[in-house]
Amino acid sequence: LSVVAQQVLAIQNGKKAGVSTFQFPGDPQIVFLLPVCGFFITMNPGYAGRQELPENLKALFRGVAMMTPNFQIIKKVKLCSVGYSNFELLSQKFFVLYNTCKQQLSAQKHYDWGLRNILAVLRTAGATKRDNLDKDESFLLYRTLRDMNLSKLVAQDVPLFLSVLADLFPTIAPPPKAEFPEVEAVLKEKVAEAGLQYHPDWVGKVIQLYETTLVRHGIMLVGPTGGGKSAIFSRLRLTCEVVNKIQYRETRFNPKAIRSQEMYGEIDPVSGEWTTGVFAAMWAKYNNRNNAYNTWLIADGPVDAIWIEDLNTVLDDNKLLTLANGDRIPMTDNVKIMFEVETLVNASPATVSRAGIIYVSETDLDWSPPVASWIATRPPDHQDILQDCFSRFMGKADPIFPGPMYEFINRNTHQVMDTSRSGSSGGLCNLLTGLCMEHKFSPDTVEIVLERLFLFAMSWSVGGLLETEDRMKYDAYLRDNDVNNAMPTVGENETIFEYFVDVATGEWKLWTPPKWKYPKGDKLDFSNLLVPTMDSTRSLFVVGELHKQRKPVLMVGGAGTAKTSTALMFLGEQDPAKMLVKRVNFSSATTPFGAQQSIEVELEKRGGKSFGPPGNRAMTVFMDDVSMPEINAWGDQPTLELVRLIVEQGGFAFLDKDKRGELKICEDLQYIAAMQHPGGGKNDIPNRLKRNFFIFNLVLPSIVSINDIYGQMIKGRFPSADFPESAAEVLSKLTAVTIQLWKSCKDKLLPTPAKFHYIFNMRELSRVFQGVLMCSKDVLNTGGAKGTDGTLGLDADTVVASVWKHECERVFADKLTNLKDKAWYSTTIDKLCVAEFGPDMCDRMNPEFFMVNFLREDIYDDDGVMIEEAPKVYEPGSELPFIRGVVANFLNKYNEDNPSKQMNLVLFEDALRHLLRLNRLVEMPRGSALLVGVGGSGKQSLTKLAAYISRAVLHQITITKTYNVASLMEDLRFLYKSAGHQGKQTVFLFNESEIKEEVFLELLNSVLMTGEVPGLFAKDEIMAMTADLRNKFLRERPGMADSQDNLKQFFTDCVRDNLHLVLCMSPLNPMFPVRARKFPGLVSGPTIDWFLQWPAEALVSVSKGLVNDFPVECKPEVKKSLMEHMGTVHQMACEVCEEYFAQFRRQVFQTPKSYLSFIQLYKNMYTEKLAAIKDKESRINLGLEKLIQGAEDVDKMKIVLQNQEKVLQKATIETNEMLESLEVSSMEAKKEGDQVATIKDGCEKDAARIAGEKAACMADLAKAQPFVDEAVTAIDSIKPADISELKKMANPSDIIKLVFDGVLILFQRPMAPHIKVGPKVVNKKEFAWIETSFKPYAMTVMGDANFLGNVREFGEKGKDIINEETIEFLCPYMELEDFTPPIAKKASNAAEGLCTWVRAMKFYHEASKIVKPKLEALGIAEAQMEAANQALAAAEKRLKACNDRLQELQAMFDKQMAEKRAIEEGALALQKKMS
């Protein structure tokens, strides 16, 4: 707009100047200017997405405030103008109707009762009047008002609107609806072809759309999902093809699945290159009058005020798309732009008023017609049974009552997610289709079996979003309506959800999981253990029934309901030769482009615009945490709009520059998704996306199921036969006691805003048992190395219980944020231990029990070379002091190996405990840590030491100004190669200060949750790495085919097993809880270790570690008290911070970093103050020494002073004598100087006078110089050949002879002695003249070989000896009219040059004769000046001799005075010292 302002200003300036052409600033093009051109701006700056005009544009325009007009007057005038005679009354009714609608109808965003709508109605009313001149005007307006507004009204407003209309026209029966018999007949056929129901309300919307297409080019179909909007478009399009006998094409795009710049086009800010947008390319392609078809461009996505406002010029009468590059693409008659949206809540009135709107309410179709259409597709013998089931259990939907089933669910239960009725009923039909595909029905049992299957399908679809308590209510409701006893017989606390219909018998059977076998081998791959339960078995069954029909499935459930595990179990059962698997983990930073790239990278081109999984296989995409993408300011989730696009349309827009405007078709893709319950800070997903999925809820597994899972693992890993009876008994109780502890923590330790991570789900249980299962049977039986050597002193049963208690503490207690919660946990677990294991064992259990991996030592040979690395055995680690000694040795080795990165750590108990926790996670497969603590807690230092102890590769990024996502990807490549390709244990230490962009966390979230980062490696690179892992794969996974997919999955598993992420966060950072919510994998993926405030023991240990070796000049007791006092001071400061918060509600923190800074500051200040005191002490001692020395020196000085006074008297006498001599010499020099000055002044005046005269002479002489130059040039132009030519002439022309007479006169050579007058001819003119001297005199001169040299020499030297007599002889020749160079040139080149030379010599003489006397006088004056200068030089020489003598005397005097002054100062100094 600022550029526009400059252009408008240029036009205005041109109009003021009255010019006919002008130029825009910076544009050389000439523009013609019409004097009548003008500019007008219409705008409403109050809309969303609008902005104020820039000041430089606003200043050029005069603002005019527009008021709301009197609509009734406009209506009256307009009705009159279009031919209505009863305009007065009709305009009043029109006005009252719209006023009443504004006040009484519901406030819908898409309602427009403004002027734009009024004018559209009036135009239509005029057309109606002209077509029906014989009809009543009230009847015509009644019909126009109804038909123009009915389509946009929501269902509940329609009766009120029709009532108001009837009241306004009480004498007129409601006019019949407009009839389109041909259209309706074809529509009925097309509806039947698609197997749909000819539902009157829905058909009415189709006809309304048809009517709107006749008068509008921009149309919006608005309404909730499941209303049949897409079917309205498709059926009407096919109908129009038949009716209008021309092909209609439908092209869809989702404007929210791409950025606004990708939709319209953008200019590259660096190169300035224009890239056309997806919509712009489609617009240009289809708006072509040469197309042999009509096109409906359908924008199938939410409306916001950004992208829709850019279409204002398309939707209004301009019908013009204006792009940022200046392109203006008009809309052609064979194109209509349409919008399929759920709501217009973000649309501005300007948009709403420009488009024709048809509102499709949910009740216009509801669930009954789609169900009836599905029933019609079933076998004939099933249709009546199914119809009966639906009518008995679900009833029938009408605009007021949705049916008894939905009424019951809405009023008596709470669904975990809101879904549409058509969506859940569609899910019922899909699931029932899948069930019927497996069952073989016999005529005798078809009715009861089909009803059972119906109840099963209805339970998992319509009732599939209920939690456990509501499932009981639902089950009871079904039993109340079960007249055929089709419901299963259930046990206590069981419902229909615990049963399924057996394929073989058609009877109800209880869900039972398949028997699970513990995998063989001593090495436990815990992360890949998936134990089937009743919950997973029934979920897998439901997913399978939909998946085989290629229907998308969405699993909803709370945290820890095994959504991901269920999906992975299902995907693990797929045949890799037919079905590939792609897991995409969503987070709040997942962008549409990122989601698109995740899927695109797995596809390959199949031909044309079709892409698909490699090898012509299918692929199931598992989208985990699908609700996580961020909701933007308009309430939309662009990432999920892309998901909807690919699920609905089977593809997405090409973003390649040369393919914009085309849809990339993705074949053979199926979808499974999982998400948490919406609400409580968690996002929901768009209703239109839900409509595409079969959605069911996963409840928390029952206690029995949990017991089954981990009980089977414990029994498989630790068979009872391998343990003493007491230890086996403890092992058998572990699952029950762990579940009790888990339930207690879940019930008591509730999440709050400050403790948002207090979430205890199945992951915590898994981690406890993973830790227990990490131990070997030998360790549990013997107690490991410390048990074998007798140090531990515990029985096998006590070791088992102690290991379990240790693992529970690591999982449950380490994440607690305060001592109060930790104390509650300790009390709770102690009570459980007493209750389950007995008080005797609890007494035997050591309260300080630690599990470690680094007790074994490396084996070295006699030369000190390592033969074998120490085995990593997870075993008890004895007392803490012993462990501290082992860790201290590792710390010393670390400092020796890393001299430039030494760590001076104080291994106090708290730090040591955190180190052991970190070491446990680094040694555990897929063990990652989230370390939460304030700055200076030691998170990074302990991580580095733990990685060193575990011999892991430690990597930490180096942040620079240019570090970006590409840099992080490069670091991740290094980590993946290290952990996956090379198989090394790798630790990635990531600090919150390294989060330059939130996208970093998106990548880390993916690493933690799936281990896959889209686009990390090229396909050839990943193939090369997996090829290297083939032998390892065959060794570790026998029985699995070494296909590329399996190898790639093995590589990913290796990465996840060996790569340990350690995330360091501060609880004080306000972004920490925000990031945890946006990226749930950062909290749920790693184990949390919360660093609490350092205890008093830690504070004292740190002060001792830092101050003990620091030199303090005091007694040992004082130094010890000082170190203890330092810890006490910090603790007191922390307590005061808590008091301050309690009183003023303001947080102030004292962190470990503050404490370390406090100690360092003390050391610096102590060193500084001690140095200052020592400096003062040395100064005092030095002063005392100086005083004593001074007294001795005074006596010596007295003697020296007496001697110096004598020397001073003598020096004074000598100085006075020298001063007299100096005065005499000074007078002589002054006299001589005056004489020299007089002489010098006279010389300077003469010099100035002579210089002036010389300058005048030179100026006069310069006037003669051009003649000399002319002569020289003329002589130089003569060539010897020219002279030879003259010599050869027998009788040269007269002009040549006359010229040579001039040469002879100047050379003062002899001429013809006899004067004889005769006729001469020059330039064809005859005149009388004396006989020339050419022969022989001139011939003789010319015959000289150096003739030209003589002429040139004369011009240089001889010209000044020309006398008056010579000039007198030359004058008659010069006065001849034709004695000129041009005339001479006609005779000869040489004659021309000589003629010029002769004339120049004459003119030079005349100019120089004025100067010669002056030059002679000047020579005399310069000679006089030379004599005067010589006299001046002699006088100056005498003056210099005088001055030299004077300076010599002055120097002697100054020296004498200096000596005298030095003697006086020395004497004075001595006197001062003495006094």
Coordinates of C-alpha atoms in Angstrom, one line a residue, residues 372-641:
A372 CA -31.3 -47.3 5.4
S373 CA -28.9 -47.1 2.4
W374 CA -26.5 -49.5 4.1
I375 CA -29.3 -52.0 4.9
A376 CA -30.3 -51.9 1.2
T377 CA -26.8 -53.3 0.4
R378 CA -27.1 -56.3 2.7
P379 CA -28.4 -59.7 1.6
P380 CA -32.2 -59.7 1.3
D381 CA -32.7 -62.2 4.1
H382 CA -30.8 -59.9 6.4
Q383 CA -32.6 -56.6 5.6
D384 CA -35.7 -57.1 7.6
I385 CA -33.8 -58.4 10.6
L386 CA -31.5 -55.5 10.6
Q387 CA -34.3 -53.0 10.1
D388 CA -36.0 -54.5 13.1
C389 CA -32.8 -54.3 15.2
F390 CA -32.3 -50.7 14.3
S391 CA -35.9 -49.7 15.0
R392 CA -36.0 -51.6 18.4
F393 CA -32.7 -50.4 19.8
M394 CA -32.0 -47.1 18.0
G395 CA -35.4 -46.0 16.8
K396 CA -35.6 -43.5 14.0
A397 CA -34.3 -40.0 13.7
D398 CA -36.5 -37.0 13.0
P399 CA -35.8 -33.2 13.3
I400 CA -36.9 -33.2 17.0
F401 CA -35.9 -36.6 18.4
P402 CA -32.6 -38.4 17.4
G403 CA -33.8 -41.8 18.5
P404 CA -34.0 -43.5 21.9
M405 CA -30.5 -44.8 21.9
Y406 CA -28.9 -41.4 21.3
E407 CA -31.3 -39.8 23.7
F408 CA -30.3 -42.2 26.4
I409 CA -26.5 -41.7 25.8
N410 CA -26.8 -37.9 25.7
R411 CA -28.9 -37.7 28.9
N412 CA -27.5 -40.5 31.1
T413 CA -23.8 -41.0 30.1
H414 CA -20.7 -39.0 29.3
Q415 CA -18.9 -39.8 26.2
V416 CA -15.1 -39.2 26.2
M417 CA -15.4 -37.3 22.9
D418 CA -18.2 -35.6 21.0
T419 CA -19.0 -37.2 17.7
S420 CA -21.7 -36.9 15.1
R421 CA -24.7 -39.3 15.1
S422 CA -24.1 -40.1 11.5
G423 CA -20.4 -40.9 12.3
S424 CA -21.2 -43.4 15.0
S425 CA -24.0 -45.0 13.1
G426 CA -21.7 -45.3 10.0
G427 CA -19.2 -47.0 12.3
L428 CA -21.8 -49.4 13.4
C429 CA -22.6 -50.3 9.8
N430 CA -18.9 -50.7 8.9
L431 CA -18.2 -52.9 11.9
L432 CA -21.3 -55.0 11.3
T433 CA -20.2 -55.4 7.6
G434 CA -16.8 -56.8 8.8
L435 CA -18.4 -59.2 11.3
C436 CA -20.9 -60.5 8.7
M437 CA -18.0 -61.2 6.3
E438 CA -16.7 -63.9 8.8
H439 CA -19.9 -65.5 9.9
K440 CA -21.7 -68.1 7.9
F441 CA -25.4 -67.8 8.8
S442 CA -27.8 -70.8 8.8
P443 CA -31.5 -70.1 8.2
D444 CA -32.4 -71.4 11.7
T445 CA -30.1 -69.1 13.6
V446 CA -29.6 -66.1 11.3
E447 CA -32.0 -63.9 13.2
I448 CA -30.5 -64.4 16.7
V449 CA -26.9 -64.4 15.5
L450 CA -27.4 -61.3 13.4
E451 CA -29.0 -59.5 16.4
R452 CA -26.1 -60.5 18.6
L453 CA -23.7 -59.2 16.0
F454 CA -25.7 -56.0 15.8
L455 CA -25.5 -55.6 19.6
F456 CA -21.8 -56.2 19.5
A457 CA -21.3 -53.7 16.7
M458 CA -23.6 -51.1 18.3
S459 CA -21.8 -51.4 21.6
W460 CA -18.3 -50.7 20.1
S461 CA -19.5 -47.9 17.8
V462 CA -22.5 -46.0 19.3
G463 CA -21.4 -46.9 22.8
G464 CA -17.7 -47.2 22.0
L465 CA -16.8 -43.9 23.6
L466 CA -18.1 -44.7 27.1
E467 CA -15.9 -45.2 30.2
T468 CA -16.2 -48.3 32.5
E469 CA -19.0 -46.8 34.7
D470 CA -21.1 -45.6 31.8
R471 CA -20.6 -49.0 30.1
M472 CA -22.5 -50.5 33.0
K473 CA -25.4 -48.1 32.4
Y474 CA -25.4 -48.8 28.7
D475 CA -25.4 -52.5 29.3
A476 CA -28.4 -52.2 31.6
Y477 CA -30.3 -50.1 29.0
L478 CA -29.7 -52.8 26.4
R479 CA -31.0 -55.5 28.7
D480 CA -34.2 -53.5 29.3
N481 CA -34.9 -53.4 25.6
D482 CA -33.7 -57.0 24.8
V483 CA -36.9 -58.9 24.0
N484 CA -35.2 -61.7 22.2
N485 CA -32.7 -62.5 25.0
A486 CA -29.9 -61.7 22.6
M487 CA -27.7 -60.2 25.3
P488 CA -24.9 -62.3 26.8
T489 CA -25.1 -63.7 30.3
V490 CA -22.4 -61.9 32.3
G491 CA -20.7 -62.2 35.6
E492 CA -20.2 -59.7 38.3
N493 CA -18.9 -56.3 37.1
E494 CA -19.0 -57.6 33.5
T495 CA -20.8 -56.0 30.5
I496 CA -21.4 -56.8 26.9
F497 CA -18.0 -55.3 26.2
E498 CA -16.3 -58.3 27.8
Y499 CA -18.0 -60.7 25.3
F500 CA -17.9 -61.4 21.6
V501 CA -19.9 -63.6 19.2
D502 CA -18.1 -66.8 18.4
V503 CA -17.7 -67.4 14.7
A504 CA -18.1 -71.1 14.9
T505 CA -21.2 -71.3 17.2
G506 CA -22.7 -67.8 17.0
E507 CA -22.9 -67.8 20.8
W508 CA -21.5 -65.2 23.2
K509 CA -18.0 -65.9 24.6
L510 CA -15.9 -64.1 27.1
W511 CA -12.8 -62.4 25.7
T512 CA -9.7 -64.4 26.7
P513 CA -6.2 -63.4 25.6
P514 CA -4.1 -66.0 23.7
K515 CA -1.5 -67.8 25.8
W516 CA 1.8 -65.9 25.8
K517 CA 5.1 -67.6 26.0
Y518 CA 8.2 -66.1 27.5
P519 CA 10.9 -65.6 24.7
K520 CA 13.8 -68.0 24.9
G521 CA 17.4 -66.8 25.8
D522 CA 18.9 -65.1 28.7
K523 CA 19.0 -61.7 27.0
L524 CA 15.8 -59.8 27.6
D525 CA 14.4 -57.5 24.9
F526 CA 11.9 -55.8 27.2
S527 CA 10.9 -53.0 24.9
N528 CA 9.6 -55.4 22.3
L529 CA 7.7 -57.6 24.8
L530 CA 4.0 -57.2 24.1
V531 CA 1.9 -59.4 26.3
P532 CA -1.7 -59.8 25.1
T533 CA -4.5 -59.0 27.6
M534 CA -8.3 -59.1 27.3
D535 CA -8.3 -55.4 26.6
S536 CA -5.7 -55.6 23.8
T537 CA -7.3 -58.7 22.4
R538 CA -10.8 -57.1 21.9
S539 CA -9.2 -53.9 20.7
L540 CA -7.2 -55.8 18.1
F541 CA -10.3 -57.6 17.0
V542 CA -12.3 -54.4 16.5
V543 CA -9.3 -52.8 14.6
G544 CA -8.9 -55.8 12.4
E545 CA -12.6 -55.9 11.4
L546 CA -12.3 -52.3 10.2
H547 CA -8.8 -52.6 8.8
K548 CA -9.7 -55.4 6.5
Q549 CA -12.3 -53.1 4.9
R550 CA -9.6 -50.4 4.5
K551 CA -11.5 -48.2 7.0
P552 CA -9.5 -45.8 9.2
V553 CA -9.7 -46.4 13.0
L554 CA -9.1 -44.0 15.8
M555 CA -8.4 -45.3 19.3
V556 CA -9.1 -42.9 22.1
G557 CA -8.0 -43.4 25.7
G558 CA -6.4 -41.9 28.7
A559 CA -2.7 -42.1 29.4
G560 CA -1.5 -45.7 29.9
T561 CA -4.4 -47.4 28.2
A562 CA -2.0 -49.2 25.8
K563 CA -3.2 -47.4 22.7
T564 CA 0.2 -47.4 21.2
S565 CA 1.0 -50.9 22.3
T566 CA -2.3 -52.2 20.8
A567 CA -1.6 -50.5 17.5
L568 CA 2.0 -51.9 17.5
M569 CA 0.7 -55.4 18.3
F570 CA -1.8 -55.2 15.4
L571 CA 0.8 -53.8 13.0
G572 CA 3.2 -56.5 14.1
E573 CA 0.8 -59.2 13.0
Q574 CA 0.7 -57.8 9.4
D575 CA 2.5 -59.7 6.7
P576 CA 5.5 -57.5 5.7
A577 CA 5.3 -58.9 2.1
K578 CA 1.9 -57.4 1.7
M579 CA 1.6 -54.6 4.3
L580 CA 4.2 -52.0 5.3
V581 CA 4.0 -50.0 8.5
K582 CA 4.7 -46.3 9.0
R583 CA 4.5 -44.7 12.4
V584 CA 4.1 -40.9 12.6
N585 CA 4.2 -39.3 16.1
F586 CA 2.4 -36.0 16.3
S587 CA 3.3 -33.1 18.6
S588 CA 2.2 -29.5 18.9
A589 CA 5.0 -28.5 16.6
T590 CA 4.0 -30.9 13.8
T591 CA 3.3 -28.8 10.7
P592 CA 1.3 -29.8 7.6
F593 CA 4.5 -29.9 5.6
G594 CA 6.2 -32.1 8.3
A595 CA 3.2 -34.5 8.3
Q596 CA 3.1 -34.6 4.5
Q597 CA 6.8 -35.2 4.3
S598 CA 6.6 -38.1 6.9
I599 CA 4.2 -40.0 4.6
E600 CA 5.7 -38.9 1.3
V601 CA 9.2 -40.1 2.1
E602 CA 7.9 -43.7 2.3
L603 CA 6.2 -43.6 -1.2
E604 CA 7.5 -44.1 -4.6
K605 CA 6.1 -43.1 -8.0
R606 CA 3.8 -45.6 -9.7
G607 CA 2.9 -43.6 -12.8
G608 CA 1.5 -40.2 -13.6
K609 CA 0.4 -38.5 -10.4
S610 CA 0.0 -41.8 -8.5
F611 CA 2.4 -42.7 -5.7
G612 CA 2.3 -45.7 -3.4
P613 CA 4.4 -47.9 -1.0
P614 CA 7.3 -49.7 -2.7
G615 CA 6.8 -53.1 -4.2
N616 CA 3.1 -52.6 -5.0
R617 CA 2.4 -53.3 -1.3
A618 CA -0.1 -51.6 0.9
M619 CA 1.0 -49.5 3.9
T620 CA -0.7 -48.8 7.2
V621 CA 0.1 -45.3 8.6
F622 CA -0.1 -45.2 12.4
M623 CA -0.6 -41.7 13.6
D624 CA 0.1 -41.5 17.3
D625 CA -1.1 -38.6 19.5
V626 CA -3.0 -37.3 16.5
S627 CA -4.7 -34.5 18.6
M628 CA -1.4 -32.9 19.6
P629 CA -0.9 -30.4 16.7
E630 CA -1.4 -26.8 17.8
I631 CA -4.7 -25.0 17.4
N632 CA -4.1 -21.7 15.7
A633 CA -5.7 -18.3 16.4
W634 CA -8.7 -19.2 14.3
G635 CA -9.4 -22.4 16.2
D636 CA -8.2 -24.7 13.3
Q637 CA -5.6 -27.4 13.3
P638 CA -3.9 -27.1 9.8
T639 CA -1.9 -30.3 10.4
L640 CA -5.1 -32.3 10.9
E641 CA -6.7 -30.6 7.9

